[in-house]
Amino acid sequence: QVRLEESGGGSVQVGESLRLSCTASMSIFSFKAVRWYRQAPGKGRELVASMTAGGTTDYTNSVKGRFTVSKDIGKNTVYLQMNSLKPEDTAVYYCNAALGATAVWGQGTQVTVSS
């Protein structure tokens, strides 16, 4: 069974950047899509960004122009580059991979942005 592991979270100041990584235990070449979600305290899980197998990306409005999804197939890794971070970006970030009829989640990584 494929496993996903997120890393790269941490505590930063407003305006700073972080790059999250989502590394899979198998090749990501066959993933139909990879999505990044986040869940802030007391809120539901929110879809932040996605990338299809063909490389098409999409972002929720609140992060457009600040966040970028990319992938390195050779490293089995998908990245979420987060720039100009704001306090409202504080959340646990999860990656999710779509594999045919199933989906796999990572364990999450905490991002905290303070002013």
Short mmCIF file of N, CA and C in Angstrom, two decimals:
data_model
loop_
_atom_site.label_atom_id
_atom_site.label_comp_id
_atom_site.label_asym_id
_atom_site.label_seq_id
_atom_site.Cartn_x
_atom_site.Cartn_y
_atom_site.Cartn_z
N GLN A 1 0.84 -1.18 0.00
CA GLN A 1 0.00 0.00 0.00
C GLN A 1 0.89 1.24 0.00
N VAL A 2 0.54 2.20 -0.84
CA VAL A 2 1.35 3.40 -0.94
C VAL A 2 1.22 4.22 0.33
N ARG A 3 2.30 4.84 0.74
CA ARG A 3 2.31 5.74 1.89
C ARG A 3 2.81 7.10 1.45
N LEU A 4 2.27 8.12 2.10
CA LEU A 4 2.67 9.50 1.84
C LEU A 4 3.22 10.10 3.12
N GLU A 5 4.29 10.84 3.00
CA GLU A 5 4.87 11.48 4.18
C GLU A 5 5.13 12.95 3.87
N GLU A 6 4.47 13.83 4.64
CA GLU A 6 4.69 15.26 4.49
C GLU A 6 5.84 15.71 5.39
N SER A 7 6.49 16.75 4.96
CA SER A 7 7.54 17.37 5.76
C SER A 7 7.67 18.83 5.34
N GLY A 8 8.41 19.59 6.13
CA GLY A 8 8.67 20.97 5.76
C GLY A 8 7.87 22.01 6.52
N GLY A 9 6.96 21.55 7.36
CA GLY A 9 6.19 22.51 8.14
C GLY A 9 7.05 23.17 9.20
N GLY A 10 6.49 24.19 9.85
CA GLY A 10 7.21 24.87 10.89
C GLY A 10 6.52 26.15 11.30
N SER A 11 7.20 26.94 12.09
CA SER A 11 6.69 28.23 12.56
C SER A 11 7.47 29.35 11.90
N VAL A 12 6.75 30.26 11.27
CA VAL A 12 7.37 31.38 10.56
C VAL A 12 6.63 32.67 10.89
N GLN A 13 7.23 33.76 10.46
CA GLN A 13 6.62 35.07 10.62
C GLN A 13 5.82 35.43 9.36
N VAL A 14 4.92 36.36 9.52
CA VAL A 14 4.13 36.86 8.37
C VAL A 14 5.08 37.31 7.26
N GLY A 15 4.75 36.90 6.05
CA GLY A 15 5.54 37.29 4.89
C GLY A 15 6.64 36.32 4.52
N GLU A 16 6.93 35.39 5.40
CA GLU A 16 7.99 34.42 5.11
C GLU A 16 7.46 33.27 4.25
N SER A 17 8.36 32.35 3.93
CA SER A 17 8.02 31.25 3.02
C SER A 17 8.33 29.91 3.66
N LEU A 18 7.64 28.90 3.18
CA LEU A 18 7.92 27.51 3.53
C LEU A 18 7.69 26.66 2.28
N ARG A 19 8.40 25.55 2.20
CA ARG A 19 8.14 24.60 1.13
C ARG A 19 7.81 23.26 1.78
N LEU A 20 6.60 22.80 1.55
CA LEU A 20 6.19 21.49 2.04
C LEU A 20 6.52 20.43 1.00
N SER A 21 6.87 19.25 1.49
CA SER A 21 7.15 18.12 0.62
C SER A 21 6.19 16.99 0.95
N CYS A 22 5.79 16.28 -0.06
CA CYS A 22 4.97 15.08 0.10
C CYS A 22 5.67 13.97 -0.67
N THR A 23 6.29 13.05 0.06
CA THR A 23 7.07 11.99 -0.57
C THR A 23 6.30 10.68 -0.50
N ALA A 24 6.19 10.03 -1.64
CA ALA A 24 5.45 8.77 -1.73
C ALA A 24 6.39 7.58 -1.68
N SER A 25 5.83 6.45 -1.24
CA SER A 25 6.62 5.22 -1.13
C SER A 25 6.69 4.49 -2.45
N MET A 26 6.08 5.06 -3.49
CA MET A 26 6.13 4.49 -4.83
C MET A 26 6.17 5.63 -5.83
N SER A 27 6.35 5.28 -7.09
CA SER A 27 6.41 6.32 -8.11
C SER A 27 5.10 7.10 -8.18
N ILE A 28 5.23 8.41 -8.27
CA ILE A 28 4.03 9.25 -8.38
C ILE A 28 3.59 9.40 -9.82
N PHE A 29 4.30 8.76 -10.73
CA PHE A 29 3.98 8.90 -12.15
C PHE A 29 2.56 8.46 -12.44
N SER A 30 2.10 7.43 -11.71
CA SER A 30 0.78 6.88 -12.00
C SER A 30 -0.33 7.54 -11.19
N PHE A 31 0.00 8.51 -10.34
CA PHE A 31 -1.04 9.17 -9.56
C PHE A 31 -1.93 9.98 -10.50
N LYS A 32 -3.24 9.83 -10.34
CA LYS A 32 -4.16 10.62 -11.16
C LYS A 32 -4.11 12.09 -10.78
N ALA A 33 -3.94 12.35 -9.51
CA ALA A 33 -3.85 13.72 -9.04
C ALA A 33 -3.24 13.71 -7.64
N VAL A 34 -2.64 14.82 -7.29
CA VAL A 34 -2.18 15.02 -5.92
C VAL A 34 -2.76 16.34 -5.44
N ARG A 35 -3.29 16.32 -4.25
CA ARG A 35 -3.94 17.51 -3.70
C ARG A 35 -3.34 17.85 -2.35
N TRP A 36 -3.31 19.12 -2.07
CA TRP A 36 -2.92 19.60 -0.75
C TRP A 36 -4.16 20.17 -0.06
N TYR A 37 -4.41 19.70 1.14
CA TYR A 37 -5.50 20.19 1.97
C TYR A 37 -4.89 20.83 3.22
N ARG A 38 -5.71 21.60 3.90
CA ARG A 38 -5.30 22.11 5.21
C ARG A 38 -6.50 22.14 6.14
N GLN A 39 -6.20 22.04 7.42
CA GLN A 39 -7.25 22.09 8.42
C GLN A 39 -6.78 22.97 9.56
N ALA A 40 -7.45 24.09 9.72
CA ALA A 40 -7.16 25.01 10.81
C ALA A 40 -7.93 24.57 12.06
N PRO A 41 -7.48 24.99 13.21
CA PRO A 41 -8.16 24.61 14.46
C PRO A 41 -9.64 25.00 14.43
N GLY A 42 -10.49 24.03 14.73
CA GLY A 42 -11.93 24.30 14.79
C GLY A 42 -12.61 24.41 13.45
N LYS A 43 -11.90 24.12 12.36
CA LYS A 43 -12.48 24.24 11.02
C LYS A 43 -12.38 22.92 10.27
N GLY A 44 -13.13 22.83 9.20
CA GLY A 44 -13.09 21.64 8.37
C GLY A 44 -11.88 21.63 7.46
N ARG A 45 -11.66 20.49 6.83
CA ARG A 45 -10.52 20.36 5.92
C ARG A 45 -10.83 21.08 4.62
N GLU A 46 -9.88 21.87 4.16
CA GLU A 46 -10.05 22.73 2.99
C GLU A 46 -9.06 22.32 1.91
N LEU A 47 -9.56 22.19 0.67
CA LEU A 47 -8.69 21.92 -0.47
C LEU A 47 -7.96 23.20 -0.83
N VAL A 48 -6.64 23.14 -0.85
CA VAL A 48 -5.81 24.31 -1.09
C VAL A 48 -5.28 24.35 -2.52
N ALA A 49 -4.75 23.22 -2.97
CA ALA A 49 -4.10 23.18 -4.27
C ALA A 49 -4.13 21.76 -4.80
N SER A 50 -4.06 21.65 -6.12
CA SER A 50 -4.05 20.32 -6.72
C SER A 50 -3.23 20.34 -7.99
N MET A 51 -2.77 19.15 -8.36
CA MET A 51 -2.05 18.98 -9.61
C MET A 51 -2.47 17.65 -10.21
N THR A 52 -2.88 17.66 -11.47
CA THR A 52 -3.24 16.42 -12.14
C THR A 52 -1.99 15.71 -12.65
N ALA A 53 -2.19 14.48 -13.13
CA ALA A 53 -1.07 13.74 -13.70
C ALA A 53 -0.44 14.49 -14.87
N GLY A 54 -1.25 15.24 -15.58
CA GLY A 54 -0.74 16.00 -16.72
C GLY A 54 -0.09 17.31 -16.35
N GLY A 55 -0.11 17.63 -15.07
CA GLY A 55 0.55 18.84 -14.61
C GLY A 55 -0.34 20.05 -14.47
N THR A 56 -1.63 19.90 -14.71
CA THR A 56 -2.55 21.03 -14.54
C THR A 56 -2.73 21.32 -13.06
N THR A 57 -2.60 22.58 -12.71
CA THR A 57 -2.71 22.97 -11.31
C THR A 57 -3.95 23.84 -11.08
N ASP A 58 -4.39 23.83 -9.85
CA ASP A 58 -5.53 24.65 -9.45
C ASP A 58 -5.34 25.04 -7.99
N TYR A 59 -5.84 26.21 -7.65
CA TYR A 59 -5.64 26.73 -6.30
C TYR A 59 -6.91 27.37 -5.78
N THR A 60 -7.11 27.29 -4.48
CA THR A 60 -8.21 28.03 -3.90
C THR A 60 -7.86 29.51 -3.96
N ASN A 61 -8.89 30.35 -4.03
CA ASN A 61 -8.66 31.77 -4.28
C ASN A 61 -7.73 32.43 -3.26
N SER A 62 -7.82 32.00 -2.02
CA SER A 62 -7.06 32.67 -0.96
C SER A 62 -5.56 32.47 -1.07
N VAL A 63 -5.11 31.50 -1.88
CA VAL A 63 -3.67 31.25 -2.01
C VAL A 63 -3.14 31.51 -3.41
N LYS A 64 -4.01 31.84 -4.34
CA LYS A 64 -3.57 32.09 -5.71
C LYS A 64 -2.54 33.21 -5.74
N GLY A 65 -1.47 32.97 -6.47
CA GLY A 65 -0.40 33.95 -6.55
C GLY A 65 0.63 33.84 -5.44
N ARG A 66 0.33 33.05 -4.42
CA ARG A 66 1.26 32.87 -3.30
C ARG A 66 1.77 31.44 -3.18
N PHE A 67 0.93 30.46 -3.51
CA PHE A 67 1.31 29.06 -3.38
C PHE A 67 1.51 28.46 -4.76
N THR A 68 2.45 27.52 -4.86
CA THR A 68 2.73 26.84 -6.11
C THR A 68 2.96 25.36 -5.86
N VAL A 69 2.27 24.53 -6.64
CA VAL A 69 2.46 23.08 -6.57
C VAL A 69 3.44 22.67 -7.68
N SER A 70 4.35 21.78 -7.33
CA SER A 70 5.27 21.23 -8.32
C SER A 70 5.57 19.79 -7.95
N LYS A 71 6.22 19.09 -8.86
CA LYS A 71 6.56 17.70 -8.55
C LYS A 71 7.91 17.33 -9.14
N ASP A 72 8.53 16.37 -8.50
CA ASP A 72 9.78 15.79 -8.98
C ASP A 72 9.54 14.28 -9.04
N ILE A 73 9.27 13.79 -10.23
CA ILE A 73 8.93 12.38 -10.38
C ILE A 73 10.10 11.50 -9.95
N GLY A 74 11.31 11.92 -10.24
CA GLY A 74 12.48 11.13 -9.87
C GLY A 74 12.64 10.95 -8.37
N LYS A 75 12.10 11.90 -7.60
CA LYS A 75 12.18 11.82 -6.14
C LYS A 75 10.87 11.38 -5.52
N ASN A 76 9.89 11.03 -6.36
CA ASN A 76 8.56 10.61 -5.86
C ASN A 76 7.98 11.66 -4.92
N THR A 77 8.18 12.90 -5.23
CA THR A 77 7.81 13.98 -4.31
C THR A 77 7.02 15.08 -5.00
N VAL A 78 6.01 15.55 -4.29
CA VAL A 78 5.24 16.71 -4.71
C VAL A 78 5.48 17.80 -3.68
N TYR A 79 5.62 19.02 -4.17
CA TYR A 79 5.94 20.15 -3.30
C TYR A 79 4.80 21.16 -3.27
N LEU A 80 4.72 21.88 -2.17
CA LEU A 80 3.84 23.04 -2.08
C LEU A 80 4.70 24.20 -1.59
N GLN A 81 5.05 25.08 -2.51
CA GLN A 81 5.81 26.27 -2.16
C GLN A 81 4.84 27.34 -1.69
N MET A 82 5.04 27.84 -0.49
CA MET A 82 4.14 28.81 0.11
C MET A 82 4.91 30.09 0.39
N ASN A 83 4.55 31.14 -0.29
CA ASN A 83 5.19 32.45 -0.12
C ASN A 83 4.22 33.45 0.50
N SER A 84 4.77 34.52 1.00
CA SER A 84 3.96 35.60 1.58
C SER A 84 2.93 35.06 2.56
N LEU A 85 3.39 34.23 3.46
CA LEU A 85 2.47 33.56 4.38
C LEU A 85 1.76 34.55 5.30
N LYS A 86 0.51 34.19 5.61
CA LYS A 86 -0.34 35.03 6.46
C LYS A 86 -0.79 34.22 7.67
N PRO A 87 -1.21 34.88 8.73
CA PRO A 87 -1.69 34.14 9.91
C PRO A 87 -2.83 33.17 9.57
N GLU A 88 -3.67 33.54 8.62
CA GLU A 88 -4.79 32.66 8.26
C GLU A 88 -4.35 31.42 7.49
N ASP A 89 -3.06 31.31 7.15
CA ASP A 89 -2.54 30.09 6.55
C ASP A 89 -2.17 29.05 7.61
N THR A 90 -2.26 29.43 8.86
CA THR A 90 -1.94 28.51 9.94
C THR A 90 -2.90 27.32 9.93
N ALA A 91 -2.34 26.12 9.86
CA ALA A 91 -3.15 24.91 9.76
C ALA A 91 -2.23 23.69 9.73
N VAL A 92 -2.85 22.53 9.83
CA VAL A 92 -2.15 21.29 9.50
C VAL A 92 -2.38 21.04 8.01
N TYR A 93 -1.31 20.81 7.29
CA TYR A 93 -1.38 20.60 5.85
C TYR A 93 -1.21 19.11 5.55
N TYR A 94 -2.09 18.61 4.69
CA TYR A 94 -2.09 17.21 4.33
C TYR A 94 -1.96 17.07 2.82
N CYS A 95 -1.24 16.07 2.37
CA CYS A 95 -1.28 15.74 0.95
C CYS A 95 -2.15 14.50 0.77
N ASN A 96 -2.71 14.43 -0.40
CA ASN A 96 -3.67 13.39 -0.75
C ASN A 96 -3.39 12.98 -2.18
N ALA A 97 -3.29 11.68 -2.40
CA ALA A 97 -3.02 11.17 -3.74
C ALA A 97 -4.20 10.35 -4.23
N ALA A 98 -4.63 10.64 -5.43
CA ALA A 98 -5.72 9.89 -6.05
C ALA A 98 -5.13 8.77 -6.89
N LEU A 99 -5.52 7.54 -6.53
CA LEU A 99 -5.01 6.35 -7.22
C LEU A 99 -6.20 5.55 -7.72
N GLY A 100 -6.62 5.80 -8.90
CA GLY A 100 -7.79 5.08 -9.40
C GLY A 100 -9.01 5.38 -8.55
N ALA A 101 -9.59 4.35 -7.97
CA ALA A 101 -10.80 4.53 -7.17
C ALA A 101 -10.52 4.84 -5.72
N THR A 102 -9.25 4.88 -5.34
CA THR A 102 -8.92 5.11 -3.94
C THR A 102 -8.10 6.38 -3.80
N ALA A 103 -7.99 6.81 -2.56
CA ALA A 103 -7.17 7.97 -2.24
C ALA A 103 -6.38 7.67 -0.98
N VAL A 104 -5.20 8.22 -0.92
CA VAL A 104 -4.31 8.00 0.22
C VAL A 104 -3.95 9.34 0.83
N TRP A 105 -3.89 9.38 2.16
CA TRP A 105 -3.56 10.60 2.89
C TRP A 105 -2.23 10.45 3.61
N GLY A 106 -1.53 11.57 3.71
CA GLY A 106 -0.38 11.62 4.59
C GLY A 106 -0.82 11.95 6.00
N GLN A 107 0.16 12.04 6.90
CA GLN A 107 -0.17 12.25 8.31
C GLN A 107 -0.31 13.72 8.67
N GLY A 108 0.13 14.61 7.79
CA GLY A 108 0.00 16.04 8.01
C GLY A 108 1.26 16.67 8.59
N THR A 109 1.40 17.95 8.31
CA THR A 109 2.52 18.72 8.86
C THR A 109 1.98 20.09 9.27
N GLN A 110 2.40 20.55 10.44
CA GLN A 110 1.87 21.78 11.01
C GLN A 110 2.59 23.00 10.43
N VAL A 111 1.81 23.98 10.04
CA VAL A 111 2.33 25.28 9.61
C VAL A 111 1.72 26.34 10.52
N THR A 112 2.57 27.13 11.15
CA THR A 112 2.11 28.19 12.03
C THR A 112 2.74 29.50 11.58
N VAL A 113 1.87 30.49 11.33
CA VAL A 113 2.33 31.80 10.87
C VAL A 113 1.92 32.83 11.92
N SER A 114 2.90 33.52 12.46
CA SER A 114 2.62 34.49 13.51
C SER A 114 2.99 35.90 13.05
N SER A 115 2.26 36.85 13.61
CA SER A 115 2.50 38.25 13.21
C SER A 115 3.39 38.95 14.23
#
